[in-house]
Amino acid sequence: MFSDAPEFNHETGGDYASADRIFGENTDGMEMFTIGGRQIIAVNHEYANPKLNLPQNENGIPTNAQDVLKLQSLQGVTVMEVVEGESGWDIAIDSPYNRRITHNTPMKITGPAAGHELLMTKADPSGRTVLGTMNNCGAGKTPWGTYLTCEENFNGYFGSTDMTFEKPADYARYGIGLEGRYAYEKYDPRFDVSQNPNEPHRFGYIVEIAPTNPKSVPIKRTALGRFKHENAAVTLAPNGQVVVYMGDDERGEFMYKYVSNGVYTPGADTSDLLNDGQLYVAKFNDDLSGSWIALTPAATGMSEAEIAIFTRQAGSKVGATTMDRPEWVAVNPIAVECYCALTNNKNRGIKTNAGGDEAPVGGPNPREANKYGQILRWWPANDDHTSDDFTWDLYVMAGNPNVHSDAYAGSENINRGNLFNSPDGMMFDTTGLLWIQTDGNYKNEGDFEGMGNNQMLAGDPVTGKIERFMTVPFGAEVTGLTWSADRRTMFVGIQHPSAPFPDGDGKLARSSLVAIKRNDNARIG
Ligand code: FEO
Ligand code: CA
Ligand code: CA
């Protein structure tokens, strides 16, 4: 991204000092922004691939602070200007908009949890400033032109150097343990919970970034709750209130909606629209109806700050519906309807979530030990996204009619030409076509025979028809999707391929963005 960064080194996976000057690891959600005729992509780097990033270390495990810093710098967010030339798209090297946001970038905390004692640390006694955003999974875009990056599996970065440390009771619901996945806690005390027990309370939020303002400070929006955020689907109600739909990607966790108190007025101040509002959690009934339950102090017995920090516990208190791992939510731009990819859930009908909430078979989660996933959709009452009530159905149940003849064969819109499992990324184009990306089992055998590698499909919400559009290299998941300003190019994210791609033998297989155009250069969505 910058001319002072060395060419990528396939033997070392790059050096730690330039790791925050290059495009990062494990690309995920992304959005396109335009300013003054320039095109800027903001894209997430979800997690590290230690064996690729530290190929000289045994199993890629960091052995010193520089190794940890390298992993921290390869994750977070990239903001980059892109330019289309004769031979395709390139990064505009040294563009003033190019920027890396990493696990160490200073940012502000706002909303109900800001300044709460549970967020105070030795380094930040105010509880209002934090370093970094982590495990940036899906994304979203606001009507005022900012990027929302979503912190998902933040728990995995924390550990303890003291195995006798007694974990706070709230850690269990979020999976925060004493053994970190990346050895951060050994070389960066901020991630050692025995020294900094409140640091994990400062992650698991949605962060707002202004890609067209390279000097802007990212802002954590605690009003949108703390959980394993997948993405943020932002829309406007008829009266201009801002509505954000969100999923919590964990077996048996919930789906959420945020509604701003204020209305969006183009050109007016937007700084509090994601601070001042009401968070809701979804409850589904078997009769295809459902409702959003407000997470208020009266309903939960928790303070507003506690609801923002322990949002899962708040959802449990009001009896929210445990879901089959809510991944991306998408709002149709030409109809008042929403879709959510429920990717799979081996625990459905078998065990409770980490909060002890039952996960019975039924409603939008109709299959025991759900191995294939389904896409749920719902219609807000009165064609208004602020409505408390909705009706719902399942757009598709993934399945395999070659192997099964029961519910595991899938719904009627599944056939031999579109077999898939584990829908995950999902986004509408401007024509109302639903693009579906998978992150599932790609072994192509047994229950998954005939499905092949992960793929992207296009679905017609009106007819229910779904067609396979592309497949990705072995090992990869396909996640993240955006379009050029003229919508003649589609950018698709390829995450963690294990087959060398696109560099060939002897090279590290790296996550990539691919640009797709039609041969006739017509618009794609
Ligand atoms: Fe990062 Fe749930 O996918
Ligand atoms: Ca995902
Ligand atoms: Ca997934």
PDB file of N, CA and C in Angstrom, residues 250-253 322-325 342-351 359 365 367-374 408:
ATOM      1  N   GLU A 250     -22.707 -17.200  17.223  1.00  0.00           N
ATOM      2  CA  GLU A 250     -22.306 -18.275  18.127  1.00  0.00           C
ATOM      3  C   GLU A 250     -23.506 -19.196  18.228  1.00  0.00           C
ATOM      4  N   ARG A 251     -23.247 -20.466  18.437  1.00  0.00           N
ATOM      5  CA  ARG A 251     -24.354 -21.422  18.533  1.00  0.00           C
ATOM      6  C   ARG A 251     -25.308 -21.021  19.654  1.00  0.00           C
ATOM      7  N   GLY A 252     -26.572 -20.833  19.288  1.00  0.00           N
ATOM      8  CA  GLY A 252     -27.586 -20.530  20.296  1.00  0.00           C
ATOM      9  C   GLY A 252     -27.590 -19.094  20.775  1.00  0.00           C
ATOM     10  N   GLU A 253     -26.894 -18.195  20.080  1.00  0.00           N
ATOM     11  CA  GLU A 253     -26.983 -16.772  20.454  1.00  0.00           C
ATOM     12  C   GLU A 253     -28.057 -16.084  19.607  1.00  0.00           C
ATOM     13  N   THR A 322     -32.936 -18.484  20.732  1.00  0.00           N
ATOM     14  CA  THR A 322     -31.579 -18.969  20.445  1.00  0.00           C
ATOM     15  C   THR A 322     -31.526 -19.416  18.980  1.00  0.00           C
ATOM     16  N   MET A 323     -30.520 -18.929  18.252  1.00  0.00           N
ATOM     17  CA  MET A 323     -30.483 -19.116  16.797  1.00  0.00           C
ATOM     18  C   MET A 323     -29.338 -20.044  16.369  1.00  0.00           C
ATOM     19  N   ASP A 324     -29.441 -20.515  15.118  1.00  0.00           N
ATOM     20  CA  ASP A 324     -28.397 -21.377  14.534  1.00  0.00           C
ATOM     21  C   ASP A 324     -27.254 -20.525  13.965  1.00  0.00           C
ATOM     22  N   ARG A 325     -26.556 -19.820  14.836  1.00  0.00           N
ATOM     23  CA  ARG A 325     -25.382 -19.004  14.462  1.00  0.00           C
ATOM     24  C   ARG A 325     -25.725 -17.937  13.416  1.00  0.00           C
ATOM     25  N   LEU A 342     -28.273 -18.178   8.660  1.00  0.00           N
ATOM     26  CA  LEU A 342     -28.064 -18.989   9.873  1.00  0.00           C
ATOM     27  C   LEU A 342     -27.183 -20.151   9.426  1.00  0.00           C
ATOM     28  N   THR A 343     -25.904 -20.068   9.751  1.00  0.00           N
ATOM     29  CA  THR A 343     -24.923 -20.854   8.993  1.00  0.00           C
ATOM     30  C   THR A 343     -24.976 -22.348   9.261  1.00  0.00           C
ATOM     31  N   ASN A 344     -25.107 -22.756  10.515  1.00  0.00           N
ATOM     32  CA  ASN A 344     -25.234 -24.164  10.929  1.00  0.00           C
ATOM     33  C   ASN A 344     -25.215 -24.163  12.455  1.00  0.00           C
ATOM     34  N   ASN A 345     -25.512 -25.305  13.049  1.00  0.00           N
ATOM     35  CA  ASN A 345     -25.473 -25.371  14.520  1.00  0.00           C
ATOM     36  C   ASN A 345     -25.558 -26.813  14.957  1.00  0.00           C
ATOM     37  N   LYS A 346     -24.393 -27.394  15.215  1.00  0.00           N
ATOM     38  CA  LYS A 346     -24.385 -28.814  15.604  1.00  0.00           C
ATOM     39  C   LYS A 346     -25.047 -29.027  16.965  1.00  0.00           C
ATOM     40  N   ASN A 347     -25.240 -27.955  17.732  1.00  0.00           N
ATOM     41  CA  ASN A 347     -25.843 -28.093  19.064  1.00  0.00           C
ATOM     42  C   ASN A 347     -27.364 -27.980  19.062  1.00  0.00           C
ATOM     43  N   ARG A 348     -27.956 -27.649  17.915  1.00  0.00           N
ATOM     44  CA  ARG A 348     -29.417 -27.456  17.904  1.00  0.00           C
ATOM     45  C   ARG A 348     -30.145 -28.720  18.371  1.00  0.00           C
ATOM     46  N   GLY A 349     -30.994 -28.533  19.369  1.00  0.00           N
ATOM     47  CA  GLY A 349     -31.759 -29.658  19.901  1.00  0.00           C
ATOM     48  C   GLY A 349     -30.929 -30.587  20.771  1.00  0.00           C
ATOM     49  N   ILE A 350     -29.662 -30.213  21.001  1.00  0.00           N
ATOM     50  CA  ILE A 350     -28.761 -31.114  21.725  1.00  0.00           C
ATOM     51  C   ILE A 350     -28.240 -30.479  23.005  1.00  0.00           C
ATOM     52  N   LYS A 351     -27.834 -29.210  22.933  1.00  0.00           N
ATOM     53  CA  LYS A 351     -27.393 -28.568  24.169  1.00  0.00           C
ATOM     54  C   LYS A 351     -27.705 -27.075  24.186  1.00  0.00           C
ATOM     55  N   ALA A 359     -32.111 -24.640  23.458  1.00  0.00           N
ATOM     56  CA  ALA A 359     -32.063 -24.456  22.007  1.00  0.00           C
ATOM     57  C   ALA A 359     -32.906 -25.545  21.348  1.00  0.00           C
ATOM     58  N   ASN A 365     -35.327 -22.451  13.327  1.00  0.00           N
ATOM     59  CA  ASN A 365     -34.188 -23.368  13.525  1.00  0.00           C
ATOM     60  C   ASN A 365     -34.724 -24.792  13.578  1.00  0.00           C
ATOM     61  N   ARG A 367     -34.022 -27.868  12.324  1.00  0.00           N
ATOM     62  CA  ARG A 367     -33.379 -29.180  12.165  1.00  0.00           C
ATOM     63  C   ARG A 367     -32.382 -29.453  13.284  1.00  0.00           C
ATOM     64  N   GLU A 368     -32.503 -30.640  13.873  1.00  0.00           N
ATOM     65  CA  GLU A 368     -31.571 -31.034  14.932  1.00  0.00           C
ATOM     66  C   GLU A 368     -30.151 -31.138  14.377  1.00  0.00           C
ATOM     67  N   ALA A 369     -29.181 -30.745  15.187  1.00  0.00           N
ATOM     68  CA  ALA A 369     -27.760 -30.841  14.807  1.00  0.00           C
ATOM     69  C   ALA A 369     -27.538 -30.277  13.399  1.00  0.00           C
ATOM     70  N   ASN A 370     -28.097 -29.116  13.156  1.00  0.00           N
ATOM     71  CA  ASN A 370     -28.153 -28.496  11.824  1.00  0.00           C
ATOM     72  C   ASN A 370     -26.773 -28.382  11.176  1.00  0.00           C
ATOM     73  N   LYS A 371     -26.537 -29.206  10.149  1.00  0.00           N
ATOM     74  CA  LYS A 371     -25.199 -29.222   9.541  1.00  0.00           C
ATOM     75  C   LYS A 371     -25.104 -28.378   8.281  1.00  0.00           C
ATOM     76  N   TYR A 372     -26.257 -27.987   7.712  1.00  0.00           N
ATOM     77  CA  TYR A 372     -26.219 -27.292   6.416  1.00  0.00           C
ATOM     78  C   TYR A 372     -26.542 -25.804   6.495  1.00  0.00           C
ATOM     79  N   GLY A 373     -27.372 -25.403   7.458  1.00  0.00           N
ATOM     80  CA  GLY A 373     -27.752 -23.999   7.561  1.00  0.00           C
ATOM     81  C   GLY A 373     -28.977 -23.631   6.748  1.00  0.00           C
ATOM     82  N   GLN A 374     -29.489 -22.416   6.979  1.00  0.00           N
ATOM     83  CA  GLN A 374     -30.672 -21.915   6.290  1.00  0.00           C
ATOM     84  C   GLN A 374     -30.608 -20.391   6.248  1.00  0.00           C
ATOM     85  N   TYR A 408     -33.149 -32.921   5.669  1.00  0.00           N
ATOM     86  CA  TYR A 408     -31.761 -32.645   5.292  1.00  0.00           C
ATOM     87  C   TYR A 408     -31.540 -32.659   3.777  1.00  0.00           C
TER      88      TYR A 408
END
